[in-house]
XYZ file of C-alpha atoms in Angstrom:
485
model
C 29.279 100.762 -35.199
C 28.572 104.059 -36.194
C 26.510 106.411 -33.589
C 23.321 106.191 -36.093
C 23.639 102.674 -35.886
C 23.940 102.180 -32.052
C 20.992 104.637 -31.892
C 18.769 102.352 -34.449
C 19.855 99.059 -33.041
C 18.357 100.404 -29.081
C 15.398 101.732 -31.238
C 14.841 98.213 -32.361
C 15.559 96.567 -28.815
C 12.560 99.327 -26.994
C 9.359 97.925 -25.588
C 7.854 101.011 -26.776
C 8.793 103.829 -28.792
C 7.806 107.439 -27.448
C 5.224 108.217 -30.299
C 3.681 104.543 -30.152
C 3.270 105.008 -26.438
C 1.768 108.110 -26.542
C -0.926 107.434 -29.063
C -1.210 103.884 -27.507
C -2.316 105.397 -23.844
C -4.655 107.942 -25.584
C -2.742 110.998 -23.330
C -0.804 113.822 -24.094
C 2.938 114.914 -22.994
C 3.793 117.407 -20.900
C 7.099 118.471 -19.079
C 9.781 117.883 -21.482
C 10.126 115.871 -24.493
C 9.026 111.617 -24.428
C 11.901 109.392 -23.921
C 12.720 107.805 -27.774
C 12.409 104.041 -26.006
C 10.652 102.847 -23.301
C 11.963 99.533 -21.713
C 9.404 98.248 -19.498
C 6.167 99.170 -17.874
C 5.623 99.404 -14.118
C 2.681 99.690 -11.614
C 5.127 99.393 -8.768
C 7.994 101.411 -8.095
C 9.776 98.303 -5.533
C 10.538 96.821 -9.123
C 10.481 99.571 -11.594
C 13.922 99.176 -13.798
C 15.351 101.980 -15.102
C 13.750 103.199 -18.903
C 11.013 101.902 -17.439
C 7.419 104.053 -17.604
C 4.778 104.223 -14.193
C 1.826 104.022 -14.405
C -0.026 105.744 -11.174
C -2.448 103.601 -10.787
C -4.895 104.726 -7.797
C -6.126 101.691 -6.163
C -7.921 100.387 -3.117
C -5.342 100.648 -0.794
C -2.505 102.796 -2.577
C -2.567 106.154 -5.026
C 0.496 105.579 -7.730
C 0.425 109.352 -7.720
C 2.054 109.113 -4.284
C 4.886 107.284 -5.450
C 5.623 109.653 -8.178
C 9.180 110.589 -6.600
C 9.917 107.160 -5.783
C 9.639 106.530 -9.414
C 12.108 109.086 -10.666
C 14.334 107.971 -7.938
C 14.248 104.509 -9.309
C 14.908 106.386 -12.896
C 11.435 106.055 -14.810
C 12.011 106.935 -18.261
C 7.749 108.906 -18.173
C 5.367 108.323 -15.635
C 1.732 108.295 -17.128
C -1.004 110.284 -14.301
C -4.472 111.442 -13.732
C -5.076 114.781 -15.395
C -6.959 115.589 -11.840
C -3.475 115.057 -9.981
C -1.504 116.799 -12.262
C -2.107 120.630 -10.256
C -0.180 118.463 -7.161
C 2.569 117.473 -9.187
C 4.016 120.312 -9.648
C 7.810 119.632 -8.279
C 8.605 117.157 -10.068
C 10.460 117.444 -13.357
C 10.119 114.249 -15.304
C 8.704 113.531 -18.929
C 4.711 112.723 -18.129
C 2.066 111.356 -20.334
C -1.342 112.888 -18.723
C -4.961 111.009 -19.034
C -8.402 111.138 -17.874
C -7.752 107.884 -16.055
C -4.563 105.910 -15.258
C -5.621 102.462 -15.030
C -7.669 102.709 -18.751
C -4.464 104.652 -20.338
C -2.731 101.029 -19.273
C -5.857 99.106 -20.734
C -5.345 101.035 -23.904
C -1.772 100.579 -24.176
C -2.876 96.673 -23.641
C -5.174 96.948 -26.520
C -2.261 98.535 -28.992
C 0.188 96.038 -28.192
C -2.148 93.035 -28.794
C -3.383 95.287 -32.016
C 0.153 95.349 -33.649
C 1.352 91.647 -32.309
C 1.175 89.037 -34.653
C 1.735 86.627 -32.305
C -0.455 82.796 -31.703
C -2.575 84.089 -28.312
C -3.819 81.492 -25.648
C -6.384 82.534 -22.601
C -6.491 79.980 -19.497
C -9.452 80.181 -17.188
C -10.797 77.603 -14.762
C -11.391 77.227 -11.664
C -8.242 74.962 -10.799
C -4.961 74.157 -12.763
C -4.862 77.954 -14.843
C -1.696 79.059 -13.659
C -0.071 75.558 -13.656
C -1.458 75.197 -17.443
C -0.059 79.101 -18.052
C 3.332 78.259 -16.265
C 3.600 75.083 -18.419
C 2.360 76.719 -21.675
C 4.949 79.295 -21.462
C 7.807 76.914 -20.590
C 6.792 74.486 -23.600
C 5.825 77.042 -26.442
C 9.772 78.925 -25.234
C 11.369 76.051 -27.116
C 9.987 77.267 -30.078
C 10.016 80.990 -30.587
C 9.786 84.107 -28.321
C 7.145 83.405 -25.451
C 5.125 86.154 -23.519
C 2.833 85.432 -20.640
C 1.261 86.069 -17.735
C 3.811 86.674 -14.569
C 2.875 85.042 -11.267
C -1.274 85.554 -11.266
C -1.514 88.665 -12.850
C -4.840 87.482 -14.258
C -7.320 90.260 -13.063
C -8.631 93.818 -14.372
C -5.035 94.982 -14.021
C -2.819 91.855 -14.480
C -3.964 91.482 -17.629
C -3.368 94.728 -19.324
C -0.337 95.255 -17.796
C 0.977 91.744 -18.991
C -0.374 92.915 -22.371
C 1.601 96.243 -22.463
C 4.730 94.584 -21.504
C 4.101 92.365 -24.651
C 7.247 92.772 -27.101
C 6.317 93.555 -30.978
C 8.074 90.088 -31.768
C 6.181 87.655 -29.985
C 5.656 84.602 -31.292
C 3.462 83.076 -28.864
C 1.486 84.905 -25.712
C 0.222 82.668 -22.978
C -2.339 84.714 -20.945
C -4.124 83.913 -17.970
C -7.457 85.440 -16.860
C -9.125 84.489 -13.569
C -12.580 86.096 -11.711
C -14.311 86.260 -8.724
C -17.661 87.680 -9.874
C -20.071 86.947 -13.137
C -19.254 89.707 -15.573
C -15.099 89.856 -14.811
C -13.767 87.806 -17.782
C -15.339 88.959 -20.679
C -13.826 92.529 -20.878
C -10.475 91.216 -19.950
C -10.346 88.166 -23.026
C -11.928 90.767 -25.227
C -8.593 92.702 -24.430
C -6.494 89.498 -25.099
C -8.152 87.912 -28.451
C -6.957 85.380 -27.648
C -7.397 82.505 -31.122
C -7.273 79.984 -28.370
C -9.513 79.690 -25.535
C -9.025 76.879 -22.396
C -11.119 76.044 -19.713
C -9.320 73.960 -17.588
C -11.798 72.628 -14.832
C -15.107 73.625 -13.115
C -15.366 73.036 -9.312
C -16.386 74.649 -6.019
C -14.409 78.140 -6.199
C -16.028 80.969 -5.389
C -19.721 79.317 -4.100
C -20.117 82.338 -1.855
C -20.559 84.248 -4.961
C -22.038 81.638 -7.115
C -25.286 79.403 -6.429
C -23.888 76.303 -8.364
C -21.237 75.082 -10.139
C -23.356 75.530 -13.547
C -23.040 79.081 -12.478
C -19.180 79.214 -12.460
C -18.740 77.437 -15.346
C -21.702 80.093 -17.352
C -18.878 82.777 -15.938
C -15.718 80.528 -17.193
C -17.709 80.424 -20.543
C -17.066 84.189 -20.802
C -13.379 83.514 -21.651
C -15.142 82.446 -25.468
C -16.459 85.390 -26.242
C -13.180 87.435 -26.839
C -12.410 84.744 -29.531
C -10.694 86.044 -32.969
C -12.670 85.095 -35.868
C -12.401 81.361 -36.111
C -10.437 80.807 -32.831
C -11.193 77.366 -30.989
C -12.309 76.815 -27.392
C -10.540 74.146 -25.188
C -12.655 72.259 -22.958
C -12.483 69.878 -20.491
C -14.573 66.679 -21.505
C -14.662 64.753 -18.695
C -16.461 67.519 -16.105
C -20.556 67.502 -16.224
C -20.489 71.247 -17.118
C -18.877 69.688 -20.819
C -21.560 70.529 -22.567
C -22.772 74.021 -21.459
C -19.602 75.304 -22.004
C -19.631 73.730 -25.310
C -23.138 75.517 -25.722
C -21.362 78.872 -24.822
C -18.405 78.096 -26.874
C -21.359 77.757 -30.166
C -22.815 80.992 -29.138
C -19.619 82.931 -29.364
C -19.172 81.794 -33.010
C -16.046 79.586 -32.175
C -14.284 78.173 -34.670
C -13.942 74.896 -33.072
C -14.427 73.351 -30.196
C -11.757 70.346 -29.004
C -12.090 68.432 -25.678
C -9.707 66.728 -23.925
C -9.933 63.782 -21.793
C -10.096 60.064 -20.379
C -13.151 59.409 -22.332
C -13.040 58.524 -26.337
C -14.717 60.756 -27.493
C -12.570 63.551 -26.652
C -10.400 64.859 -29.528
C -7.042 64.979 -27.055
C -7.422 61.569 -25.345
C -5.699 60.281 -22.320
C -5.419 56.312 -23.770
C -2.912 54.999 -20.561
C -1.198 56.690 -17.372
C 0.522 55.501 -14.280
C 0.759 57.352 -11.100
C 4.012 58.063 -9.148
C 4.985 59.427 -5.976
C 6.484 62.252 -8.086
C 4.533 62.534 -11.037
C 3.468 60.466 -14.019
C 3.470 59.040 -16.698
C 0.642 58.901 -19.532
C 0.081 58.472 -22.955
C -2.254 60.535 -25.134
C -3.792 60.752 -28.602
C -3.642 64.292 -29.905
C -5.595 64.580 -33.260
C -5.230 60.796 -33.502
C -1.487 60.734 -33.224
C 0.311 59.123 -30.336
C 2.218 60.873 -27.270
C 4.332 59.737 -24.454
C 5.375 62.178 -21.348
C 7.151 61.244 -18.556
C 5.909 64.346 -16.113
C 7.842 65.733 -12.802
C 4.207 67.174 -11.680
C 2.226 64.390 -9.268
C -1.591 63.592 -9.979
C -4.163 62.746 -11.928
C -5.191 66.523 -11.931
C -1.849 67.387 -13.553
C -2.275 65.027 -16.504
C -5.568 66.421 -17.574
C -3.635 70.406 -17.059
C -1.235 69.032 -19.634
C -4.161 67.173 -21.812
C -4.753 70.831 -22.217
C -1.545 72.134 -22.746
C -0.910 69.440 -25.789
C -4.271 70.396 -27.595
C -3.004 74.127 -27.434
C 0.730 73.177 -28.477
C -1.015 70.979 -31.818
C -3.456 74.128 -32.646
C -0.381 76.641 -32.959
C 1.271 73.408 -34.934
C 4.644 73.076 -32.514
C 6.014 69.344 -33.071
C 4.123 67.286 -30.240
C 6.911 65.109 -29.524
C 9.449 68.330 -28.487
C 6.550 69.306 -26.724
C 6.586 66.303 -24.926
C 10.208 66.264 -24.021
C 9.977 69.766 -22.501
C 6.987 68.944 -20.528
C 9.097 66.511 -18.787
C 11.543 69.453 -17.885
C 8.903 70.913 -16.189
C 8.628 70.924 -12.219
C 6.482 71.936 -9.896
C 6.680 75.620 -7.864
C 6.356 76.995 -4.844
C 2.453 76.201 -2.938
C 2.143 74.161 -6.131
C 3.286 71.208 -5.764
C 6.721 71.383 -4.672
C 8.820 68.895 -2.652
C 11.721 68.817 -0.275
C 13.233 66.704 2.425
C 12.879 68.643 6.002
C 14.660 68.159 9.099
C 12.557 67.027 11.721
C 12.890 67.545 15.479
C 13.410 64.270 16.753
C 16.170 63.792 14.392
C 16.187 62.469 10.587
C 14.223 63.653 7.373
C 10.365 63.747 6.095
C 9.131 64.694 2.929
C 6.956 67.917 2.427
C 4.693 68.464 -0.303
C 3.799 72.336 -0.693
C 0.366 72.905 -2.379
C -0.159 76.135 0.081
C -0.959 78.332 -2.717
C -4.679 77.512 -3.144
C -7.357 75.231 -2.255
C -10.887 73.997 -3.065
C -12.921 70.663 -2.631
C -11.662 68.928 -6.254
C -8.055 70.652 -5.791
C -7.935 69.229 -2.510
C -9.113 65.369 -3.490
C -6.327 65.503 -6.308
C -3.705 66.545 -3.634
C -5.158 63.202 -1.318
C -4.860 61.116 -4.022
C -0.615 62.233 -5.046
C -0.195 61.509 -0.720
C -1.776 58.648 -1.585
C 0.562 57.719 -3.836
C 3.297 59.082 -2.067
C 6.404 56.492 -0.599
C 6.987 57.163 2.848
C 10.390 55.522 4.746
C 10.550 52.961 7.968
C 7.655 53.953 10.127
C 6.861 57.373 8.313
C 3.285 58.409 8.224
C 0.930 60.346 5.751
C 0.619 63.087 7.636
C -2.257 66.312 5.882
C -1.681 69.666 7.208
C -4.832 71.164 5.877
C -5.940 74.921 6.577
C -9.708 76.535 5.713
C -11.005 76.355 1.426
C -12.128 80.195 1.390
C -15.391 81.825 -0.888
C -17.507 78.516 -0.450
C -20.523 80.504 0.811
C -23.402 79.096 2.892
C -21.663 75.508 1.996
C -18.514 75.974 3.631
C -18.879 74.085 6.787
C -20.413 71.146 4.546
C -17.803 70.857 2.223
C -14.974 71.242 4.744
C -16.684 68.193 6.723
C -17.051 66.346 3.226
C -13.014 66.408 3.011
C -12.926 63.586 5.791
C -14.979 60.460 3.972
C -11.822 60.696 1.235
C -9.412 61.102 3.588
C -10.619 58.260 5.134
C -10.330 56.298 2.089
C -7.106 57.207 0.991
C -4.331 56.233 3.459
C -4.267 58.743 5.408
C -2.464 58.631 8.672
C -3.290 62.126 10.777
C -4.718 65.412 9.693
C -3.826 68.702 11.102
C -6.162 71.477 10.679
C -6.099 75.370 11.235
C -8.770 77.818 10.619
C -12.693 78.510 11.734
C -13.998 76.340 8.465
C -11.703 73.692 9.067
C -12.876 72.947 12.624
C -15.703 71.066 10.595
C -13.732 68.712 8.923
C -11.760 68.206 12.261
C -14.787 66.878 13.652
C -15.993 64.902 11.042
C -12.329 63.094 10.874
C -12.520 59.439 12.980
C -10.645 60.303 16.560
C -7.436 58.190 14.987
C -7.243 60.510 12.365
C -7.084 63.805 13.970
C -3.558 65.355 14.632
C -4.537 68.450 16.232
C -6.545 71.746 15.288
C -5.315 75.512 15.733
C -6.521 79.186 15.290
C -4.304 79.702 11.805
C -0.740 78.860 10.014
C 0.991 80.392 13.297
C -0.364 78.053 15.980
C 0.147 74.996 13.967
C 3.111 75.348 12.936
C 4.764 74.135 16.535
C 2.420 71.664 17.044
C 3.298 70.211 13.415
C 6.920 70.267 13.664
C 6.791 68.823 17.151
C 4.506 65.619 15.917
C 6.816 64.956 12.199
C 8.814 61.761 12.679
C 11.399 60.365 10.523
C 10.146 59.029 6.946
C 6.838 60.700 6.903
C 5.127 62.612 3.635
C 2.985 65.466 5.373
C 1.248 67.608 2.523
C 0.270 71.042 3.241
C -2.750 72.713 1.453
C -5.258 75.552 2.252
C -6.353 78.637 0.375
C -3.813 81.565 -0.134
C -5.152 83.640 2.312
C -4.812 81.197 4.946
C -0.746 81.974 4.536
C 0.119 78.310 4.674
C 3.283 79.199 3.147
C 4.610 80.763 6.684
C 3.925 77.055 7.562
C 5.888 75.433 4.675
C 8.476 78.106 6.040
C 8.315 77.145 9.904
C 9.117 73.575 8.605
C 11.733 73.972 5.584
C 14.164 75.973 7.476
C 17.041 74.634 6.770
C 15.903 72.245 4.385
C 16.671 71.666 0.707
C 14.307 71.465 -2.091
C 14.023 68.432 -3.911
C 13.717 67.244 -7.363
C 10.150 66.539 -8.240
């Protein structure tokens, strides 16, 4: 290969070219000419690969700007800053693209790489099940052309640009998740996206302390409609109460179409049969009247209607449903979501744990009662809940914690553990053969956990993420395997 060649063929491979970039952020170079490729791009210099460009974002907590050296140390190919910090900058010596303001240079580059993509775009909101149905999407829609989505939960005002500058021209499909807190969040982040697809996944009681009802959450889910292209569709769950305002919504942002999916019949993606196993499921659907079988490593009911979703998106962007089947049984559950594996216990033998410590709220955690339910426990074992406080539930906190205990009650449930101010409610609303024992937070149960596990129990572990239930899954998994879901 001749050196014009090689130098056209890592042309073709950049993320961005120097000139694109440029124009892209809306900035203008100074100290030394733009790199002719730029590999990656980077708000944090702890995983900033080299060609990469850094942005300096300033945030709550941390000013990019401060990092600046950290970058070049790491070998940034251009670091993008704040025309205000540029007088302290001084030293350094590196190519630099210079803007008014950091974090919209990264929302412009966003734009320009959803601008010249020609990809199929999906946006997943709701207020349970997005990152599952993102995490799923992107696995499924890989089998048939060059995938792009959302890392982790980079779903807010700058997880979603930044997933939209990393974006490669060649994308076939880009599975983007966008999440909120507050009314008002959603709608300049899917009018970034454009998404031609638009899912709602579930309605339930998230974020109450900021919301007065769950009407109110699902008038903010709605937003995720009004970034539609012309003619996109919005995906909605048909089986919530909030069906039909969102459909409302959907009609006032001048979508395309508007599919449900479902148990009921009149839903155009239609759950028709479905068993439930201690590991998952199986179900059959009817997707635009044609018939689907999946065999799926992810337990409950909850999952299903997550993948009811995923198969009306896969049969809009017109993948063959029956591969799309077949991967989704590839498909197992992560960490805090679902995730099993056998765990020594103290007294000698195994137990099974079941990590859903990533997030929690009142429908979430009724789903995760109903897979323990389901779940087999061995010899004597025990259903054993290790449940921590359900955070941003407002003035109905303590009521909905205590709420948790008529299901538990109901379901087969052996002893629940508890941690947290909120949960104290639920400990006390739990009949006296029920309750395991409650503590301050993840750290103070965690002894009193591992010393009560017996051989052949199934103890489930859920909270909300800030509760840091996964130091608990920790505390009991050392030394443990995972296993297959």
């Amino acid at each position: 290969m001749s050196g014009a060649e090689e130098t056209e063929e890592l042309l073709d491979t950049a993320l961005w070219r120097g000139e694109a970039f440029l124009k892209g952020t809306g900035g203008r170079s100074v100290r030394g000419a733009l790199p002719s490729r730029i590999t990656g791009i980077s708000i944090d210099t702890r995983t900033l690969e080299p060609g990469d460009a850094f942005f300096a974002i300033s945030g709550d907590r941390f000013d990019g700007h401060d990092f600046i050296s950290a970058a070049i140390r790491a070998e940034a190919s251009v670091v993008v800053v704040a025309q205000s910090k540029l007088a302290a900058l001084g030293m350094y010596q590196v190519p630099m693209v210079v803007v008014p303001d950091v974090l919209v240079a990264l929302e412009k580059l966003g734009a320009a790489a959803r601008d010249r993509s020609s990809a199929q775009i999906v946006a997943v909101t709701g207020s349970a099940g997005k990152t599952t149905t993102k995490e799923a999407l992107k696995s499924v829609l890989s089998e048939f052309g060059a995938t792009h989505a959302s890392p982790a939960s980079f779903n807010n005002h700058w997880g979603v640009p930044l997933t939209l500058a990393r974006m490669p021209e060649d994308t076939k499909f880009g599975v983007f998740e966008i999440g909120m807190n507050h009314p008002g969040e959603i709608t300049p982040l899917v009018r970034m996206v454009k998404p031609h697809v638009s899912v709602v996944t579930t309605i339930a009681a998230a974020h109450l302390g900021q919301f007065e009802s769950l009407d109110a959450i699902a008038e903010a889910k709605a937003e995720i409609f009004t970034g539609l292209v012309a003619g996109g569709t919005a995906v909605i769950n048909g089986d919530i109460p909030q069906t039909q305002l969102l459909r409302t919504r959907a009609r006032e942002a001048s979508a395309g179409a508007i599919l449900t999916f479902g148990e009921g019949s009149v839903n155009e993606t239609q759950l028709t049969d479905h068993t439930l196993t201690a590991s998952g499921s199986r179900f059959s659907a009817l997707v635009s009247g044609g018939a689907v079988d999946v065999n799926l490593r992810l337990p409950g009911r909850h999952q299903i209607q997550n993948m009811l979703a995923l198969l009306t998106v896969a049969d809009l962007f017109g993948v063959d449903l029956q591969q799309t089947a077949k991967a989704l049984g590839e498909i197992s559950a992560g960490k805090g979501r679902g995730e099993t594996r056998r765990i020594d216990v103290e007294s000698g033998g195994k137990a099974m744990l079941i990590d859903e410590a990533y997030n929690a709220n009142p429908q979430a955690m009724e789903a995760m009662f109903e897979v323990l339910s389901a779940a087999r426990t061995e010899g004597e074992g025990r259903r054993v809940l290790a449940l921590g406080d359900m955070k941003e539930l407002g003035d109905q906190s303590a009521q909905l914690h205590a709420a948790l205990a008529e299901s538990i009650a109901t379901a087969g449930i052996d002893m629940v553990f508890t941690a947290g101010p909120d949960m104290r409610h639920l400990h006390e609303a739990l009949p006296t053969h029920l309750r395991g024992a409650h503590a301050l937070d993840a750290e103070e149960l965690a002894p009193l956990l591992k010393t009560a596990l017996k051989p052949g129990d199934v103890v489930a572990i859920k909270a909300s993420n800030s509760m840091k239930f996964s130091h608990l899954v920790d505390a009991l998994s050392e030394g443990s395997v995972r296993a297959a879901n």
